[in-house]
Amino acid sequence: MTGTGATAGVLHVRCAPALSGEGYREVLELLREFSPLVQALPPRAALVQVRGAQRYFGADSARIAEVIRLRAVARLGTDVRIGVAATWAVAAMASARVPGPGGILAVPEEAVAGFLDPLPVEALHGLGPRQAEVLRRYGLHTVGALTHVPPGVVERILGKRAGRLAAERARGIDPRPVTPRDLPSSAAVRTGFTRQELDGPHARAALLGLVVRLGATLRGRRQAARSLSLTLQFAGGTRWEKSRRLAEPSAHDEDLRTLAYRLMDAAGLQRARLTGMVLRAEDLTGAEGVTRQLTLDPVRESRLTVEAAIDRANARFGPGTVRPASVASRAPSDAVQHQPGRLRAQRGGLGLDQVELGLAGEPAGGVPVLDRPSARHRHTGRRRPYGQVQDGGPEGEAVPGALAARDLVAQGVGLGAQPGGALGEAQAQPLVRG
């Protein structure tokens, strides 16, 4: 770490890639303890203007960055990478050069040229991979090489706006201010089809996958949506878009799924050739300000309980560890034969790599259930090595006695305990009892 000049007051903070949405919000709250000028850059970064904080704390920006990192590790249990510079772009490039899991790199104004010149051209903040490839074809392989080329030449290579920005940032020029901004007021997830999609159930399963991702994002941010917008993209470049408001702000999969299905029904698709879809949550509000209406519906309460358990499992073992079986893609050679509403295990028994929950009831929704492992699955002529017991049936036969996931939650049974989420024979015993 090098010393910083008096005017180097911008911090670019990068969080760990595995940090949850809840953890990211906690980092933002920590940064606001040092400055009110905090700009969230989802999903895992933030900008902090600390010029005023330098006078308040009587310390330079590098020292403030050290305290921020120390508090993030001590309080939140997560490390951060922080770049310190006088401008947004240079601070972002500095944080990108910090090796994981955390550290600080400060670039004083007088050292900007020495820091930027040897960097590869693709490291220039705001430059895309295709633009970097174009510059390389012209022999411009480093950021320093751009500074020896007239800006007008760079503009002719990349286009007027992109070329001007590249020429300025190669010289450390970035006039953008740090604008106080919390998490954005909207969130979007999208998917594309490798070929034109004509199958209605398949398209609806893809929409369910978007709902699950969007709901997890909102709950991780502690936000709730007041309305949903669905955009369908068709072959030929045409688009269809419609928005509807939720009855009350929500981030629960059940509420989002119901409205998303209504939006798709409103499109009146028959044999339309879909190429992609975008689901957007709009008019977001903080989850702490959303009142929860008490209900006497045991099914809904059970679904909310299971949803919370799934969120905890995904937070521990990685996003997508537990997800609806109807939206999961699998390789035929790796997957166990299963039926809708049944647990599917991949690569070595229950949950070694992935546990997917089928959804009972409606075709693409309902309460997840887990099968009791009371039969050995037989597939491709070999036995599953983990968590299997005797008395198996023929290949693909459904195992009787499905156990609702909410019952597992009530019994305190986890979805994985070993690294990688594997359930060994001893750990599988609680699933068999009863």
XYZ file of C-alpha atoms in Angstrom:
434
model
C 0.000 0.000 0.000
C 1.296 3.417 -0.881
C 0.599 6.747 0.757
C -2.206 8.973 -0.494
C -2.369 12.635 -1.287
C -4.686 14.995 0.522
C -7.201 14.979 -2.313
C -7.403 11.192 -2.770
C -10.783 10.850 -1.156
C -12.705 8.204 -3.153
C -12.898 4.608 -1.924
C -14.049 1.814 -4.224
C -15.076 -1.161 -2.073
C -15.444 -4.668 -3.533
C -17.113 -7.354 -1.435
C -16.489 -11.091 -1.627
C -18.258 -12.778 -4.585
C -19.964 -15.249 -2.235
C -21.375 -12.507 0.013
C -25.148 -12.697 0.362
C -27.484 -9.820 -0.377
C -28.063 -9.412 3.350
C -24.327 -9.204 3.945
C -23.960 -6.638 1.150
C -26.539 -4.388 2.794
C -24.680 -4.689 6.102
C -21.486 -3.545 4.360
C -23.350 -0.510 2.978
C -24.578 0.336 6.476
C -21.007 0.045 7.780
C -19.751 2.451 5.111
C -22.359 5.029 6.120
C -20.749 5.190 9.551
C -17.816 6.956 7.874
C -19.544 9.097 5.264
C -23.081 9.934 4.129
C -21.826 9.902 0.520
C -22.159 6.184 -0.215
C -23.182 5.000 -3.670
C -24.272 1.379 -3.946
C -23.012 -0.431 -7.043
C -24.887 -3.759 -6.940
C -24.359 -6.567 -6.708
C -21.113 -6.444 -4.686
C -19.449 -3.001 -4.839
C -19.829 0.512 -3.475
C -18.260 3.972 -3.695
C -17.529 6.183 -0.685
C -16.513 9.845 -0.736
C -14.400 10.437 2.382
C -12.929 13.894 1.863
C -15.151 15.309 4.589
C -14.475 12.278 6.772
C -10.726 12.966 6.570
C -11.217 16.263 8.376
C -13.723 14.793 10.827
C -11.581 11.803 11.849
C -8.244 13.552 11.447
C -6.927 10.728 9.258
C -6.123 10.310 5.586
C -8.265 8.186 3.259
C -5.911 5.195 3.398
C -6.209 5.066 7.186
C -10.002 5.278 6.931
C -9.935 2.400 4.448
C -7.924 0.313 6.921
C -10.487 0.929 9.672
C -13.348 0.027 7.304
C -11.685 -3.245 6.391
C -10.941 -4.061 10.036
C -14.554 -3.444 11.081
C -15.906 -5.482 8.150
C -13.832 -8.478 9.245
C -14.507 -8.065 12.984
C -18.210 -7.239 12.840
C -19.489 -8.881 9.684
C -17.025 -11.722 9.196
C -16.268 -10.725 5.605
C -13.176 -9.204 4.033
C -13.243 -6.439 1.416
C -10.916 -5.083 -1.246
C -10.596 -1.299 -1.272
C -9.051 0.977 -3.875
C -8.237 4.539 -2.790
C -7.748 7.332 -5.326
C -8.883 10.810 -6.315
C -11.359 9.602 -8.963
C -13.957 6.884 -9.327
C -12.273 5.113 -12.280
C -8.780 4.967 -10.743
C -10.163 3.755 -7.404
C -12.125 1.013 -9.182
C -9.035 -0.128 -11.103
C -7.036 -0.106 -7.872
C -9.553 -2.308 -6.021
C -9.552 -4.725 -8.970
C -5.767 -5.169 -8.582
C -6.035 -6.157 -4.922
C -5.675 -9.957 -4.597
C -8.332 -11.802 -2.637
C -9.685 -12.185 -0.102
C -9.014 -8.577 0.884
C -6.623 -5.686 1.059
C -6.091 -2.002 0.293
C -4.347 -0.313 -2.622
C -4.008 3.475 -2.499
C -2.958 5.497 -5.533
C -1.965 9.125 -4.812
C -2.503 11.663 -7.569
C 1.198 11.967 -8.362
C 1.435 8.186 -8.887
C -1.599 7.727 -11.162
C 0.411 7.540 -14.392
C 2.862 5.049 -12.942
C -0.017 2.865 -11.756
C -2.084 2.976 -14.962
C 0.556 2.787 -17.707
C 1.632 -0.878 -17.295
C -1.923 -2.211 -16.905
C -3.331 -4.299 -19.797
C -5.819 -2.351 -21.868
C -8.718 -4.604 -20.802
C -8.173 -3.455 -17.196
C -9.295 0.076 -18.111
C -12.462 0.846 -16.163
C -15.553 0.940 -18.394
C -13.878 -0.713 -21.389
C -15.638 -3.841 -22.640
C -13.866 -6.989 -23.889
C -14.802 -6.337 -27.525
C -13.479 -2.789 -27.365
C -10.268 -4.046 -25.759
C -9.868 -6.567 -28.575
C -10.288 -3.811 -31.170
C -7.571 -1.735 -29.494
C -5.262 -4.753 -29.392
C -5.686 -5.233 -33.131
C -4.326 -1.710 -33.543
C -1.317 -2.544 -31.376
C -2.577 -0.779 -28.241
C -1.957 -3.430 -25.598
C -1.539 -1.325 -22.442
C -3.278 1.629 -20.869
C -0.095 3.630 -21.202
C -0.103 3.083 -24.960
C -3.443 4.905 -25.158
C -1.918 8.007 -23.592
C 0.618 8.208 -26.450
C -2.152 8.213 -29.063
C -4.100 11.426 -29.798
C -7.649 11.226 -28.368
C -9.077 11.817 -31.833
C -7.465 8.595 -33.075
C -8.966 6.595 -30.193
C -12.367 8.123 -30.973
C -12.098 7.001 -34.604
C -11.246 3.473 -33.454
C -13.937 3.042 -30.770
C -16.493 5.694 -31.671
C -16.755 9.250 -30.428
C -18.187 8.710 -26.937
C -16.438 5.427 -26.086
C -13.150 6.709 -27.476
C -13.343 9.937 -25.489
C -14.025 8.063 -22.243
C -11.207 5.578 -22.890
C -8.718 8.377 -23.645
C -9.705 10.307 -20.504
C -9.648 7.360 -18.129
C -6.300 6.190 -19.477
C -5.009 9.519 -18.159
C -6.811 9.161 -14.817
C -9.524 11.692 -15.695
C -13.018 10.879 -14.405
C -15.232 13.823 -13.347
C -18.125 11.678 -12.131
C -19.097 12.492 -8.539
C -20.052 9.997 -5.843
C -23.841 10.262 -5.749
C -25.500 8.969 -2.551
C -27.648 6.060 -3.618
C -28.985 3.052 -1.813
C -29.927 -0.167 -3.523
C -31.784 0.504 -6.795
C -35.553 0.916 -6.866
C -35.913 -1.984 -9.305
C -34.435 -5.426 -9.862
C -34.505 -7.498 -13.016
C -33.676 -11.080 -13.975
C -33.610 -12.397 -17.504
C -33.203 -15.591 -19.466
C -32.688 -16.458 -23.096
C -33.504 -19.592 -25.042
C -30.836 -21.320 -27.118
C -33.467 -21.858 -29.778
C -36.876 -20.396 -30.458
C -39.174 -21.710 -27.732
C -42.608 -22.957 -28.757
C -43.437 -25.159 -25.766
C -45.781 -23.369 -23.349
C -45.001 -25.485 -20.239
C -41.274 -25.128 -20.850
C -41.612 -21.348 -21.136
C -43.634 -21.285 -17.919
C -40.972 -23.351 -16.154
C -38.385 -20.793 -17.314
C -40.598 -18.053 -15.878
C -40.726 -19.912 -12.554
C -36.933 -19.966 -12.551
C -36.923 -16.179 -12.956
C -39.399 -15.832 -10.079
C -37.176 -17.901 -7.774
C -34.089 -15.846 -8.658
C -35.924 -12.550 -8.321
C -37.449 -13.489 -4.973
C -34.068 -14.558 -3.579
C -32.533 -11.272 -4.756
C -35.233 -9.167 -3.108
C -35.108 -11.074 0.173
C -31.322 -10.835 0.194
C -31.570 -7.062 -0.219
C -34.342 -6.843 2.378
C -36.614 -5.248 -0.219
C -40.155 -5.929 -1.413
C -41.782 -5.227 -4.776
C -44.978 -3.290 -5.289
C -45.329 -4.248 -8.962
C -43.992 -6.700 -11.538
C -43.197 -6.193 -15.206
C -42.822 -9.042 -17.713
C -41.131 -8.549 -21.078
C -41.322 -11.284 -23.705
C -38.934 -11.233 -26.650
C -39.998 -12.908 -29.883
C -38.264 -14.060 -33.025
C -37.861 -11.182 -35.425
C -37.043 -8.701 -32.664
C -40.578 -7.866 -31.519
C -41.332 -7.440 -27.816
C -44.353 -7.583 -25.534
C -44.377 -5.953 -22.117
C -46.972 -5.606 -19.389
C -46.935 -4.500 -15.745
C -49.280 -5.141 -12.841
C -49.236 -4.166 -9.198
C -49.190 -6.639 -6.349
C -52.017 -6.559 -3.849
C -49.403 -5.619 -1.225
C -45.603 -5.313 -1.326
C -43.986 -8.737 -1.222
C -40.766 -10.621 -1.908
C -42.214 -14.112 -1.434
C -42.022 -16.576 -4.306
C -45.694 -17.500 -4.017
C -46.921 -13.924 -4.489
C -44.461 -13.166 -7.275
C -45.236 -16.440 -9.053
C -48.994 -15.858 -9.008
C -48.694 -12.418 -10.569
C -46.014 -13.507 -13.059
C -48.270 -16.307 -14.309
C -51.113 -13.838 -14.729
C -48.867 -11.597 -16.784
C -47.904 -14.494 -19.041
C -51.548 -15.519 -19.386
C -52.359 -11.946 -20.442
C -49.918 -12.308 -23.342
C -52.203 -14.948 -24.879
C -49.329 -17.063 -26.167
C -50.236 -19.987 -28.373
C -47.441 -20.906 -30.787
C -45.392 -17.759 -30.347
C -41.660 -18.187 -30.936
C -40.024 -16.907 -27.771
C -36.333 -16.029 -27.677
C -36.132 -14.618 -24.160
C -37.954 -13.053 -21.240
C -37.230 -10.448 -18.577
C -38.985 -10.249 -15.198
C -38.573 -6.965 -13.351
C -39.610 -6.018 -9.818
C -40.436 -2.323 -9.671
C -41.281 0.338 -7.106
C -39.239 -1.442 -4.446
C -39.533 -0.621 -0.778
C -37.654 -1.681 2.323
C -38.846 -4.975 3.780
C -38.745 -3.506 7.290
C -41.592 -1.167 6.327
C -43.856 -3.920 4.963
C -46.590 -5.133 7.289
C -47.305 -8.831 7.246
C -50.961 -9.767 7.308
C -51.644 -12.665 9.670
C -53.375 -15.553 7.976
C -55.085 -18.731 9.085
C -53.991 -20.510 5.900
C -51.650 -23.309 7.081
C -50.473 -24.019 3.517
C -49.186 -20.485 3.009
C -47.519 -20.414 6.424
C -45.809 -23.715 5.635
C -44.589 -22.385 2.309
C -43.117 -19.317 3.966
C -41.371 -21.532 6.513
C -39.910 -23.701 3.768
C -38.896 -20.606 1.805
C -36.895 -19.322 4.776
C -35.213 -22.726 5.193
C -34.318 -22.823 1.489
C -32.821 -19.323 1.720
C -30.630 -20.446 4.607
C -29.500 -23.552 2.729
C -28.642 -21.549 -0.390
C -26.809 -18.952 1.695
C -24.687 -21.698 3.269
C -24.010 -23.957 0.294
C -24.304 -21.508 -2.605
C -27.085 -20.050 -4.804
C -29.221 -22.649 -6.535
C -28.364 -25.503 -4.167
C -32.085 -25.941 -3.480
C -34.455 -24.986 -6.281
C -37.618 -26.211 -8.003
C -36.987 -29.439 -9.906
C -39.133 -28.192 -12.796
C -36.634 -25.432 -13.602
C -33.442 -27.465 -13.177
C -31.385 -28.607 -16.120
C -29.541 -31.911 -15.692
C -27.268 -34.192 -17.590
C -28.996 -37.558 -18.220
C -25.899 -39.494 -17.183
C -25.678 -37.818 -13.784
C -29.270 -37.501 -12.637
C -31.265 -40.052 -10.724
C -34.582 -41.107 -12.213
C -37.369 -39.220 -10.487
C -40.980 -38.167 -10.737
C -42.488 -34.696 -10.158
C -42.756 -33.902 -6.474
C -39.767 -36.079 -5.559
C -36.249 -35.311 -4.434
C -33.564 -35.544 -7.078
C -29.929 -36.097 -6.100
C -26.934 -35.733 -8.358
C -23.397 -37.112 -8.238
C -23.139 -39.287 -5.185
C -26.416 -39.437 -3.328
C -28.421 -36.939 -1.359
C -27.215 -33.430 -1.960
C -23.567 -34.129 -2.801
C -23.592 -31.396 -5.416
C -27.164 -30.294 -5.618
C -30.549 -30.988 -4.072
C -33.579 -30.050 -6.117
C -37.073 -30.014 -4.707
C -40.020 -30.990 -6.821
C -43.138 -28.908 -6.348
C -46.352 -30.735 -5.553
C -49.848 -29.523 -6.415
C -49.928 -27.362 -9.535
C -47.514 -28.247 -12.371
C -44.996 -25.501 -11.582
C -45.734 -24.465 -8.034
C -46.691 -25.679 -4.584
C -44.966 -27.071 -1.501
C -41.556 -28.719 -1.905
C -41.366 -32.311 -0.663
C -38.415 -34.556 0.101
C -38.620 -38.307 -0.293
C -37.569 -40.615 2.472
C -34.554 -42.495 1.082
C -36.243 -45.849 1.581
C -35.206 -47.304 -1.731
C -31.996 -47.674 -3.680
C -32.144 -45.892 -7.017
C -30.767 -47.967 -9.837
C -29.499 -46.163 -12.901
C -26.926 -46.865 -15.590
C -26.103 -50.165 -13.909
C -24.479 -48.796 -10.730
C -25.524 -47.998 -7.185
C -25.634 -44.621 -5.511
C -22.797 -44.573 -2.942
C -24.207 -42.236 -0.278
C -27.237 -42.279 1.978
C -29.044 -45.240 0.339
C -30.746 -48.170 2.107
C -32.040 -51.571 1.083
C -35.212 -52.749 -0.662
C -35.091 -50.733 -3.872
C -37.731 -50.822 -6.564
C -37.392 -50.749 -10.334
C -35.677 -47.834 -11.996
C -37.718 -44.663 -12.042
C -40.371 -45.937 -9.623
C -41.623 -43.268 -7.220
C -40.752 -43.861 -3.594
C -43.871 -43.975 -1.393
C -44.234 -41.891 1.716
C -43.050 -38.444 0.651
C -42.095 -36.310 3.608
C -43.007 -32.623 3.353
C -40.030 -30.276 3.604
C -41.796 -28.285 6.304
C -41.801 -31.470 8.421
C -38.046 -31.671 7.972
C -37.771 -28.089 9.161
C -39.926 -28.900 12.192
C -37.714 -31.904 12.986
C -34.583 -29.786 12.695
C -33.200 -31.802 9.786
C -30.719 -29.824 7.689
C -30.307 -30.065 3.940
C -26.573 -30.735 4.209
C -23.870 -30.891 6.844
C -20.645 -31.898 5.152
C -18.546 -29.676 2.866
C -20.240 -29.716 -0.500
C -23.617 -30.464 1.035
C -23.287 -34.271 1.119
C -25.397 -36.322 3.462
C -23.627 -39.478 4.588
C -25.373 -42.582 5.873
C -25.232 -41.465 9.503
C -26.616 -38.053 8.611
C -29.347 -39.560 6.463
C -30.808 -41.520 9.376
C -33.022 -38.632 10.606
C -34.627 -38.566 7.161
C -35.619 -42.222 7.448
C -37.159 -42.299 10.863
C -40.890 -42.488 11.195
